[in-house]
Coordinates of C-alpha atoms in Angstrom, one line a residue:
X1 CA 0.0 0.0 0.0
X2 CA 3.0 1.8 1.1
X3 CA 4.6 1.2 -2.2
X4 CA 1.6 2.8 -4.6
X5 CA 1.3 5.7 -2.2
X6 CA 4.6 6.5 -3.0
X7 CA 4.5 6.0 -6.8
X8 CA 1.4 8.0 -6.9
X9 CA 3.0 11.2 -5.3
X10 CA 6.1 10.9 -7.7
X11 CA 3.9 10.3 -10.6
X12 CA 1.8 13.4 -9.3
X13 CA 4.8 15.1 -8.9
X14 CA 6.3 14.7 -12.5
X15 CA 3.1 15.5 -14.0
X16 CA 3.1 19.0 -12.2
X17 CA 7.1 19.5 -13.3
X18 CA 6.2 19.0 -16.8
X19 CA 3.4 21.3 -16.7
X20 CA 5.0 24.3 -15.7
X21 CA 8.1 23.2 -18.0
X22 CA 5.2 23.6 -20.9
X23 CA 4.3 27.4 -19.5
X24 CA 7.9 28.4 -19.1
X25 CA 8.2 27.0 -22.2
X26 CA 5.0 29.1 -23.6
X27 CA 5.9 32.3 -22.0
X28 CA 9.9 32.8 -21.5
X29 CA 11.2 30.8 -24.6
X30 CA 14.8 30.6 -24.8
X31 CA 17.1 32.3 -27.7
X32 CA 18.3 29.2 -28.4
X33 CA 14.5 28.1 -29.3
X34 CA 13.8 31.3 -31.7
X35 CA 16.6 29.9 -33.9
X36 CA 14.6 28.4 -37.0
X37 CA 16.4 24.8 -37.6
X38 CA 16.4 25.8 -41.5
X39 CA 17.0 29.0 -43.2
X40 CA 18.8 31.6 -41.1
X41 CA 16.2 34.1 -39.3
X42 CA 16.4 36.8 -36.6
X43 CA 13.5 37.0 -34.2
X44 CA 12.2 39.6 -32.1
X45 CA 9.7 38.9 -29.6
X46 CA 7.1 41.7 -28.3
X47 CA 5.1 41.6 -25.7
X48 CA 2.7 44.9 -25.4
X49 CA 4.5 46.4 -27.2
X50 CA 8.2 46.0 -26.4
X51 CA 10.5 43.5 -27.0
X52 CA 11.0 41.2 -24.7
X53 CA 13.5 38.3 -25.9
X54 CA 15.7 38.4 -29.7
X55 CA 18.2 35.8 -31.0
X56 CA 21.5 36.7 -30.6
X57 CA 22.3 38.3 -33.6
X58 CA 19.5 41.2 -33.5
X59 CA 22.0 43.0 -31.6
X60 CA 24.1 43.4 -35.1
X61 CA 21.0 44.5 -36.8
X62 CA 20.2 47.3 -34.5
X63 CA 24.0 47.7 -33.6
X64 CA 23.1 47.8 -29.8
X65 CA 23.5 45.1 -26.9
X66 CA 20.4 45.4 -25.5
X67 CA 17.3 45.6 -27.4
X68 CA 15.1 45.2 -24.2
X69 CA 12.2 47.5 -24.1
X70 CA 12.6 48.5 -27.7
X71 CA 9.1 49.9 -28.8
X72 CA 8.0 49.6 -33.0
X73 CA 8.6 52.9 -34.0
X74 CA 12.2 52.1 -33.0
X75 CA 12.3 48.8 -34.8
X76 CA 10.4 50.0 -38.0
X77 CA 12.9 53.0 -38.3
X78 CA 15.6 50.4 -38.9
X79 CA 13.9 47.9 -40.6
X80 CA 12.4 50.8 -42.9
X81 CA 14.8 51.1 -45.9
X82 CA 14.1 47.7 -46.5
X83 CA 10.9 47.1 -46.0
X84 CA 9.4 50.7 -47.1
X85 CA 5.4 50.0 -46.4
X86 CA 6.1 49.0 -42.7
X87 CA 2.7 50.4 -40.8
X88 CA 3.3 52.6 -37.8
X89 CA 1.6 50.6 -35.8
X90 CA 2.7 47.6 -34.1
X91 CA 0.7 44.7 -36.7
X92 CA -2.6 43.0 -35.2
X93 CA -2.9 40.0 -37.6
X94 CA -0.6 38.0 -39.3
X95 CA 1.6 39.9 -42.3
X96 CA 4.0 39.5 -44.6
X97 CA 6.4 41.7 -46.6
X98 CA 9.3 40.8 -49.6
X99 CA 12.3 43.5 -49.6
X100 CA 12.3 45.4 -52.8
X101 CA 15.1 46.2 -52.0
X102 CA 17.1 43.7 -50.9
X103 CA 17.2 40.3 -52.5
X104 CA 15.7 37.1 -50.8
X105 CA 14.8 38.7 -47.5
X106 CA 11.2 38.7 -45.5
X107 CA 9.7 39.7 -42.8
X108 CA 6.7 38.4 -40.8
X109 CA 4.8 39.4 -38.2
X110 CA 2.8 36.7 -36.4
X111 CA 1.0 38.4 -33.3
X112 CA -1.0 36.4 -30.4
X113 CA -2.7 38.3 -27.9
X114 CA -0.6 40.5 -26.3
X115 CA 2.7 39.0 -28.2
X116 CA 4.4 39.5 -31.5
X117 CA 7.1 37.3 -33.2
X118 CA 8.7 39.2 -35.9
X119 CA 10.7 37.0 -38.3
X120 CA 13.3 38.3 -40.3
X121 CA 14.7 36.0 -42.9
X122 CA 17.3 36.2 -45.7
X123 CA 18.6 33.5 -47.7
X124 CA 22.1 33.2 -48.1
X125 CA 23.9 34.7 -50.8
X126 CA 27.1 32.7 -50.9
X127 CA 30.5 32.9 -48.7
X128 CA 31.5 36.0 -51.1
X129 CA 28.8 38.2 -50.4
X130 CA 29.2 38.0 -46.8
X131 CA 32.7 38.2 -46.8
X132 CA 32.3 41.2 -48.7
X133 CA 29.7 42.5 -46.5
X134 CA 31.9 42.3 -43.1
X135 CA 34.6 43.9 -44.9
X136 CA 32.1 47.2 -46.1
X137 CA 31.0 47.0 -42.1
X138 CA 33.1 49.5 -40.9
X139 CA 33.3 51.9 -44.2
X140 CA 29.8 51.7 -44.2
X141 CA 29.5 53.1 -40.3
X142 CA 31.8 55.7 -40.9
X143 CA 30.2 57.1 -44.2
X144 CA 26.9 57.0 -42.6
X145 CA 28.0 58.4 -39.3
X146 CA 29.9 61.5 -41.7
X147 CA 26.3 62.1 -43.7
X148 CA 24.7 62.1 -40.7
X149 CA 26.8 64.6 -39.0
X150 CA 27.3 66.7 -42.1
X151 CA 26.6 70.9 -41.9
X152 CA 24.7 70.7 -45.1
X153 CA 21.2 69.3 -45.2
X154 CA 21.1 66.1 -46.9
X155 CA 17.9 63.7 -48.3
X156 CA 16.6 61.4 -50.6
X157 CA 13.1 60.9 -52.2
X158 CA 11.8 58.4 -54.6
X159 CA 11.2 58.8 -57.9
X160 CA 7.7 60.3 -56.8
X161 CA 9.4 62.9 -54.1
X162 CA 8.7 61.1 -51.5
X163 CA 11.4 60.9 -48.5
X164 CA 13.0 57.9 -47.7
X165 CA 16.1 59.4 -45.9
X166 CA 17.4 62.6 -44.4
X167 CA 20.3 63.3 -41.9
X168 CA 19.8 65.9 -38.6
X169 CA 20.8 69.0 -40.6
X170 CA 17.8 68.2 -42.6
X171 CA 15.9 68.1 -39.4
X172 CA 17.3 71.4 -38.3
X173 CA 16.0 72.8 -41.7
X174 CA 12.6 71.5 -41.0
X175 CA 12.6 72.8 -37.7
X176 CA 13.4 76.6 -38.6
X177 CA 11.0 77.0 -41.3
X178 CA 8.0 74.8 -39.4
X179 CA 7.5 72.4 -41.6
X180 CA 7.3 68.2 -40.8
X181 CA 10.1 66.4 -41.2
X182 CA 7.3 63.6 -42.6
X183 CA 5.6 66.4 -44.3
X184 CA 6.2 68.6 -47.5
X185 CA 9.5 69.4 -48.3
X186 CA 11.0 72.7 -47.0
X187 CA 13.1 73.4 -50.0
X188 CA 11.1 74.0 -53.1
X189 CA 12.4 72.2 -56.0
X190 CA 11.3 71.3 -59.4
X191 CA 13.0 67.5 -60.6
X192 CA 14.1 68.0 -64.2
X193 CA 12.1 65.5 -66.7
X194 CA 15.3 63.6 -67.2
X195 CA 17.5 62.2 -65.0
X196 CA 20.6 64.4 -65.1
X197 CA 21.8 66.9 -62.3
X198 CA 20.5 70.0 -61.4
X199 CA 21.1 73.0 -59.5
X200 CA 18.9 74.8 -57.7
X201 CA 18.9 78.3 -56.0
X202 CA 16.1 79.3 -53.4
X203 CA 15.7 81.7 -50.5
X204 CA 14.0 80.1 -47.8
X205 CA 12.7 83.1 -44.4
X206 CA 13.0 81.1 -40.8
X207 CA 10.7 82.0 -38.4
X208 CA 12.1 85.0 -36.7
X209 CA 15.8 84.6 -38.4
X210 CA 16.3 87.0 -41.9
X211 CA 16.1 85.4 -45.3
X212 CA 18.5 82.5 -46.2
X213 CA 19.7 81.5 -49.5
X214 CA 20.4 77.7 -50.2
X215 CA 22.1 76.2 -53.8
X216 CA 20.4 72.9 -53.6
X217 CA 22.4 70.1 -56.3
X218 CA 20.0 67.4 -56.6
X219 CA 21.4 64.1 -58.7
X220 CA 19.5 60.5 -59.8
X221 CA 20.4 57.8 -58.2
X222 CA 19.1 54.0 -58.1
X223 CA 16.3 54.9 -56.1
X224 CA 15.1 58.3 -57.0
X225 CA 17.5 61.6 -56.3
X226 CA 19.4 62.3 -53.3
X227 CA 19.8 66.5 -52.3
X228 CA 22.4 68.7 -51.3
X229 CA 21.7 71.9 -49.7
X230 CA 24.6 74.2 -49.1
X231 CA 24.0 77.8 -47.6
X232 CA 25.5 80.5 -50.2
X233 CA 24.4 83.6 -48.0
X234 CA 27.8 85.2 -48.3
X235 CA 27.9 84.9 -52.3
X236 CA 24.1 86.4 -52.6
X237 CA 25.3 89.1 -50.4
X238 CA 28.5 89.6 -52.5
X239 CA 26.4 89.5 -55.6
X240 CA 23.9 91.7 -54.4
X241 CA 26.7 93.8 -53.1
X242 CA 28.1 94.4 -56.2
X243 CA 24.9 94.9 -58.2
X244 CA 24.5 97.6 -56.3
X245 CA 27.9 98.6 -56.3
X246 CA 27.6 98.6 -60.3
X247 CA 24.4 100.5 -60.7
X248 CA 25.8 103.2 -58.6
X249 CA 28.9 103.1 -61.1
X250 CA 26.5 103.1 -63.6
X251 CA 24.3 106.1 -62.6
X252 CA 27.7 108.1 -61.9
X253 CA 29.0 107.3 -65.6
X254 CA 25.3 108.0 -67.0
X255 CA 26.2 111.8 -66.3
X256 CA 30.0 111.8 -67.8
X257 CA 30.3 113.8 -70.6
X258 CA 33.5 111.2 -71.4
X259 CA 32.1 107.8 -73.5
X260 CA 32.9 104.5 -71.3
X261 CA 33.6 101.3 -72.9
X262 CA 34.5 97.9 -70.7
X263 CA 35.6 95.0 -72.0
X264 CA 36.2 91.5 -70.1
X265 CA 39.0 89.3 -70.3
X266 CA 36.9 88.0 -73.0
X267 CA 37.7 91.2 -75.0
X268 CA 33.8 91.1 -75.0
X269 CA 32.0 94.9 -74.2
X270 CA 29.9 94.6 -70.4
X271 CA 29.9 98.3 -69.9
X272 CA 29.2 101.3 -71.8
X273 CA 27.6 104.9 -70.6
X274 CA 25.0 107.2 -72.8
X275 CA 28.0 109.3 -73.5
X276 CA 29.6 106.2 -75.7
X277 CA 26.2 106.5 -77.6
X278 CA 26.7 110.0 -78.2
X279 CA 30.3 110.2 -79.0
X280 CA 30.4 107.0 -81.6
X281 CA 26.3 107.1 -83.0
X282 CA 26.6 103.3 -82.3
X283 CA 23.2 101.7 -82.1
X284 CA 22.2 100.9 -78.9
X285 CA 20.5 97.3 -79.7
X286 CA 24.1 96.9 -81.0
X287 CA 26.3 98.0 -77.3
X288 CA 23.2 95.9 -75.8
X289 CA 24.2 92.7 -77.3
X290 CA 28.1 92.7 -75.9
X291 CA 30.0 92.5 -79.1
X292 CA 33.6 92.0 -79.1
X293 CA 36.5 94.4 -80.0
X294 CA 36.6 94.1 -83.1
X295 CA 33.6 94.6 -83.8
X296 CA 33.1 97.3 -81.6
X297 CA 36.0 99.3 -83.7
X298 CA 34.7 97.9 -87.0
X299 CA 31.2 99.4 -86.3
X300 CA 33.2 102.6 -85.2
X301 CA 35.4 102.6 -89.2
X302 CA 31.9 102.2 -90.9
X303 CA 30.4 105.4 -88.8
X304 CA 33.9 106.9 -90.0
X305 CA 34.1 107.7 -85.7
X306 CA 38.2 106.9 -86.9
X307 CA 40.7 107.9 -88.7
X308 CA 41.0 105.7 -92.0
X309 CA 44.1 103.4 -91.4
X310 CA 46.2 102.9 -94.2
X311 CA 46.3 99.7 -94.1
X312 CA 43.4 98.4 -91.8
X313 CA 43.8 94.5 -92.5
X314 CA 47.2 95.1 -90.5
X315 CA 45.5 97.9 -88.3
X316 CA 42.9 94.8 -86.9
X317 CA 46.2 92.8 -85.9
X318 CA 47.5 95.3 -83.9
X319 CA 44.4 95.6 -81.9
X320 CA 45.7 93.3 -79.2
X321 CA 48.8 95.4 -79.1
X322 CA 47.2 98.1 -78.2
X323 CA 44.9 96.1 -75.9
X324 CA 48.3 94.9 -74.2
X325 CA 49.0 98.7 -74.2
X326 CA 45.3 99.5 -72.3
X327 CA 46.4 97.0 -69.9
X328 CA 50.0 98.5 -69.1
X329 CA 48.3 102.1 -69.0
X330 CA 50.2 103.4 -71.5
X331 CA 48.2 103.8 -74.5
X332 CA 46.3 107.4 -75.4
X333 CA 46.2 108.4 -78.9
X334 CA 44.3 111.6 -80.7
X335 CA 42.1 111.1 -83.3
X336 CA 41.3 113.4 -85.8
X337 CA 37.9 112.4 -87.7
X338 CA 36.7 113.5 -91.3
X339 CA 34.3 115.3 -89.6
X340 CA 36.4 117.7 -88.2
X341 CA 36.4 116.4 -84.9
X342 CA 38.9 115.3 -82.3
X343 CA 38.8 112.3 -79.8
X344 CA 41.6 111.5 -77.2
X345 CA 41.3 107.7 -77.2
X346 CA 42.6 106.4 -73.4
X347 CA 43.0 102.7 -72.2
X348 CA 43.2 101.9 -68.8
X349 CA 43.6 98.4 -67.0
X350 CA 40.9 97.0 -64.9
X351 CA 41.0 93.7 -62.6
X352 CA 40.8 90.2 -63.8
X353 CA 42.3 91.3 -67.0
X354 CA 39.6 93.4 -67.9
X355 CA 40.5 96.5 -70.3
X356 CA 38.7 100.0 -70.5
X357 CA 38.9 102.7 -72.8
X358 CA 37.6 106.4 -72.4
X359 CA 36.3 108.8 -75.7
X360 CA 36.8 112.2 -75.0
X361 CA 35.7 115.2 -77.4
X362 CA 38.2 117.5 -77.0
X363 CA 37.6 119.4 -80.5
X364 CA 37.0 122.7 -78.3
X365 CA 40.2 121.9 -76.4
X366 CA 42.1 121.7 -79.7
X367 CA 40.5 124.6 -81.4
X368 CA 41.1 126.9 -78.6
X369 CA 44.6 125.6 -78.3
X370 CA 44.8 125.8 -81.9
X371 CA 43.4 129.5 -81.9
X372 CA 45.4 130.5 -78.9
X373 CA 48.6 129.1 -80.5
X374 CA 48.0 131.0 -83.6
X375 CA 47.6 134.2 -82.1
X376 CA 50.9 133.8 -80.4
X377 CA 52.2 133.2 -84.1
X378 CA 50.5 136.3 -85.6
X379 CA 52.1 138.3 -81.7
X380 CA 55.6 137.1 -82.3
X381 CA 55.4 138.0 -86.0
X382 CA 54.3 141.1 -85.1
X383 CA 57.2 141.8 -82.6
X384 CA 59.8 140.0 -84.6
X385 CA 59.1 143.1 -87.3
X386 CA 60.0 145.6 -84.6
X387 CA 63.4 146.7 -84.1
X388 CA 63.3 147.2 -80.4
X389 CA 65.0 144.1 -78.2
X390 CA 61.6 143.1 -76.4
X391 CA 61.8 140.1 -73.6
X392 CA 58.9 139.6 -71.1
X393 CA 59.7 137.7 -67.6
X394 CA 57.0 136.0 -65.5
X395 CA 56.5 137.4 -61.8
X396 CA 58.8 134.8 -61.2
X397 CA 61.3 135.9 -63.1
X398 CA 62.0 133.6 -65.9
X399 CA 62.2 135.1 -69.9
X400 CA 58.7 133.8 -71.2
X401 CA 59.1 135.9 -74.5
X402 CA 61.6 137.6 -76.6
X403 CA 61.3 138.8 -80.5
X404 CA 63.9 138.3 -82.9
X405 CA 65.8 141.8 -82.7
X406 CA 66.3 140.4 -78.9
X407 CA 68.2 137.5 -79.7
X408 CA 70.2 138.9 -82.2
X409 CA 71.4 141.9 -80.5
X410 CA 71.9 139.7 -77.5
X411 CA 73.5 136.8 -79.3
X412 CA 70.9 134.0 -77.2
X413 CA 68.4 131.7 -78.4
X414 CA 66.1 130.8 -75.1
X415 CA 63.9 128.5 -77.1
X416 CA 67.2 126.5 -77.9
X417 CA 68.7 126.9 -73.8
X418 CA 68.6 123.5 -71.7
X419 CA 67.1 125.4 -68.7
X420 CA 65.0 128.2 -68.5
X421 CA 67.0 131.6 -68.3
X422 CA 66.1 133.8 -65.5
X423 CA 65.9 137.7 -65.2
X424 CA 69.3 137.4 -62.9
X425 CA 71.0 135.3 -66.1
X426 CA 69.7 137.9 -68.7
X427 CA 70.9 141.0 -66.2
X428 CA 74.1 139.0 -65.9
X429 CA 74.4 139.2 -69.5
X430 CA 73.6 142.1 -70.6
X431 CA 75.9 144.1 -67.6
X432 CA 79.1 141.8 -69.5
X433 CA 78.4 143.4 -72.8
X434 CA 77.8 147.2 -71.3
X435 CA 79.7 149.8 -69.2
X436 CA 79.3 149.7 -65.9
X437 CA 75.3 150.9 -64.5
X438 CA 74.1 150.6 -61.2
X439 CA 70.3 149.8 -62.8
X440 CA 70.8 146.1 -62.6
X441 CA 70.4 145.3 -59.0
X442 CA 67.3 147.8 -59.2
X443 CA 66.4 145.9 -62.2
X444 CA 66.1 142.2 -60.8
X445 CA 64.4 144.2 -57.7
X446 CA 61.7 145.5 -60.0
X447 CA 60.9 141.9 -61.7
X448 CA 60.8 140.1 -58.6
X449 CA 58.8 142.1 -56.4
X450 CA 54.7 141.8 -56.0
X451 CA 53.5 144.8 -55.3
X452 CA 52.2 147.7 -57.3
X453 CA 55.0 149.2 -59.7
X454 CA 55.7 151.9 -61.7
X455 CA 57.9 152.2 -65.1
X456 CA 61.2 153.7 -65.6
X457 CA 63.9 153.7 -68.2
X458 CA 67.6 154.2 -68.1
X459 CA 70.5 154.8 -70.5
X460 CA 73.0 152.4 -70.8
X461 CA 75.9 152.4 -73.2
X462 CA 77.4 148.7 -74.7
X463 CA 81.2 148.2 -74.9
X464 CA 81.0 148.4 -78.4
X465 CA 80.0 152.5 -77.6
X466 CA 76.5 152.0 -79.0
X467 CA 73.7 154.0 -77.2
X468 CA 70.9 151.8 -75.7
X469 CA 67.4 153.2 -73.8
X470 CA 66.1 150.5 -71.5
X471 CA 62.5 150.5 -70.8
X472 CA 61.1 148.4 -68.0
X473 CA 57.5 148.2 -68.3
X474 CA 55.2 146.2 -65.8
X475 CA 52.5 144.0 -67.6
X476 CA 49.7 141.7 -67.2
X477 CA 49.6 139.0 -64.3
X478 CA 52.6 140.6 -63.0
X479 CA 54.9 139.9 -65.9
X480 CA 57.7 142.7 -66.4
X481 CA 58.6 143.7 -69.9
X482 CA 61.9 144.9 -70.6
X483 CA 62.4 147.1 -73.9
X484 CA 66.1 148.2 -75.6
X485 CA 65.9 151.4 -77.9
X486 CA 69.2 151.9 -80.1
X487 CA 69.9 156.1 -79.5
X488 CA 69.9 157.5 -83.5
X489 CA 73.9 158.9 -84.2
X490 CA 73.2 162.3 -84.0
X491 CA 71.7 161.8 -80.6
X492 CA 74.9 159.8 -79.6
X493 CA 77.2 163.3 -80.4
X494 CA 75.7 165.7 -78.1
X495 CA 74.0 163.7 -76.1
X496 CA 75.7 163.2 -72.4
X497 CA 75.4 159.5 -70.9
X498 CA 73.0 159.3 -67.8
X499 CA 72.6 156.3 -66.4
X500 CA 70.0 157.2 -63.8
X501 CA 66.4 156.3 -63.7
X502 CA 63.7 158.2 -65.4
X503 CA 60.1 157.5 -64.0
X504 CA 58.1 156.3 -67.2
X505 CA 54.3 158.1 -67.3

């Protein structure tokens, strides 16, 4: 009786281990038990909602140790680029997806009750593809750690601009202008309708932050486009700065009476005033459309705006000289047209090899140097028929005129002298050729000083025994002139030599 008391409890006994064996079993299965005896799989278990238990190589998939208490929204985001129509929900009835991305793998989701198993599966592709695959491990961390770091904001969209992948500058972007990061795009772009590369430039206003300008380079990839977004604030403030800087240039030459022509390195025309207009009667429609040099100057031969070369075949070849000249800043040439009129032609060197050349009219310049120069002809003929010695000094002092009796009775030629001869050189020459007179010092006195003067004249008498009255005169702008009368004979007989000074009127 003993005996089957005793076999009873121990067969009571087992029964009860093996029960709770099967809940254990049921409830906390081993890692060692979610490894599928065929194909290779990695298996997450969930259990409201977090994940509970994982084989041992779910860890390299999520590159983490510990994936306990990992909600969905954590698992989908890694599981997403290969499985793109993931819901957002944790799944409440059996599913199943294909990668279209990546060959041979699956995913199922197989929920009971308050658990999940999530099977990932992915047929082997050979020893060569894995190899290859551990190898690109680490490159593959350390390019997606650098685009996910990077200052510029960086994302990719499907064929139908939809995002699949973006990196935290992105975020930032999305954040400043207050758009969803799942929502519409912040940047404004229009995909080309093939697939080549395209650049883009926007301005984009944060909320409380001034306008921003982005150059956004978006190229085709497998998968749709992937887009670079690099802030170019400080080159759209440049350019902006030196529009501005050019219109005010531009207004400033619109009121130069002096014609402005720039040409780039190019030798092609990006600048011209109204005054060029004027100056050359070169269509407008013509300066407009940025010809080059030589057709700006062939334009200018048909207009006849320049002197006829000779020969102008050989004239066109030595353009670039004289563009080479423009850029040294030595070239200026005067151009006497058909028409009578006269240009200074000036080239001047501007940066980045650039070359500029100014039209002046200076036809009144030359015909009132021309007039002025001819009435100084038609004065110094008329004083070279006198036979008074005539010089004029400047207040300074220095011989600014003399007629022809002057520098023959003197024996000096000043036009022909080195250096400019001076009131004290001409007394010093004329007291060597006469007797001794104390006018000179008086003399030098009287063309030197600045205040108000009154003529005199003397009598001097050469070493040769000739008679001489000198006249001192003052003129206009303080100039002094100086005037040598020969005595007749008969005045040298009775005459007596005084060499004082006579006030003159």
């Amino acid at each position: 009786m003993e005996d089957l008391l005793i076999l009873a409890i121990g067969a009571g006994a087992a029964a009860a281990f093996m029960a709770a064996a099967l809940i254990l079993f049921t409830l906390c299965p081993r890692r060692s038990q979610l490894q599928h005896s065929g194909t290779p799989e990695t298996v997450l278990l969930f259990r409201n909602g977090e994940v509970v238990d994982f084989t041992q190589d779910a860890a390299v998939l999520f590159d983490r140790t510990v994936l306990t208490g990992m909600g969905w929204d954590e698992v989908r985001e890694t599981l997403l680029p290969g499985f793109p129509d993931l819901p957002e929900e944790l799944p409440d009835r059996p599913l199943h997806w294909r990668s279209p991305h990546v060959g041979n793998a699956e995913l199922w989701a197989d929920p009971a009750g308050s658990r999940l198993h999530l099977r990932l599966q992915c047929t082997p592709d050979g020893a060569a593809t894995l190899f290859r695959a551990r190898c690109q491990s680490d490159e593959y961390h350390r390019l997606s750690e650098m685009s996910r770091n990077a200052p510029d904001a960086l994302w990719q969209t499907d064929d139908d601009g939809q995002l699949i992948w973006y990196n935290e500058a992105y975020e930032h972007l999305c954040a400043s202008t207050g758009h969803e990061i799942d929502g519409t795009c912040p940047v404004d772009i229009e995909l080309p309708s093939k697939r080549v590369e395209r650049s883009t430039r926007i301005s984009i206003k944060p909320e409380g932050q001034p306008q921003r300008w982005l150059e956004v380079v978006s190229r085709p990839v497998e998968h749709g486009w992937v887009h670079y977004a690099t802030s170019i604030d400080s080159l759209v403030n440049a350019e902006m700065a030196q529009r501005n800087f050019v219109q005010t240039l531009t207004k400033t030459f619109a009121h130069l009476p002096i014609g402005l022509a720039v040409f780039d390195r190019d030798r092609q025309l990006v600048l011209f005033n109204p005054a060029l207009v004027d100056l050359t009667h070169l269509p407008v429609d013509f300066l407009s459309a940025k010809p080059n040099l030589l057709s700006f100057f062939d334009h200018m031969r048909e207009n006849r705006m320049m002197p006829e070369p000779k020969n102008y075949a050989s004239w066109r070849d030595k353009l670039y000289d004289v563009v080479s000249a423009a850029r040294e800043d030595r070239y200026c040439e005067t151009w006497n047209l058909p028409s009578g009129l006269t240009y200074k032609i000036t080239g001047r060197p501007h940066p980045d090899g650039a070359v500029a050349f100014l039209i002046e009219d200076i036809s009144a310049e030359i015909s009132l140097t021309r007039r002025f120069r001819s009435e100084l002809e038609l004065t110094q003929s008329v004083l070279d028929c006198f036979d008074d010695a005539v010089a004029v000094f400047s207040r300074l002092g220095v011989l600014t005129f003399s007629n022809a009796a002057y520098r023959a009775q003197w024996k000096c030629d000043p036009d022909s002298a080195f250096a400019e001869i001076t009131i004290v050189d001409a007394t010093k020459e004329w007291q060597q050729d006469c007797q001794p007179s104390p006018i000179w010092a008086d003399l030098r006195e009287f063309v030197l000083t600045l205040r108000d003067r009154q003529g005199w004249e003397a009598q001097l008498t050469r070493k040769s025994g000739e008679q001489l009255r000198c006249m001192v005169q003052p003129v206009a702008a303080g100039a002094t002139l100086v005037r040598f009368t020969s005595l007749p004979v008969q005045a040298e007989e009775t005459a007596q030599p005084d060499n004082r000074r006579k006030a003159v009127g």
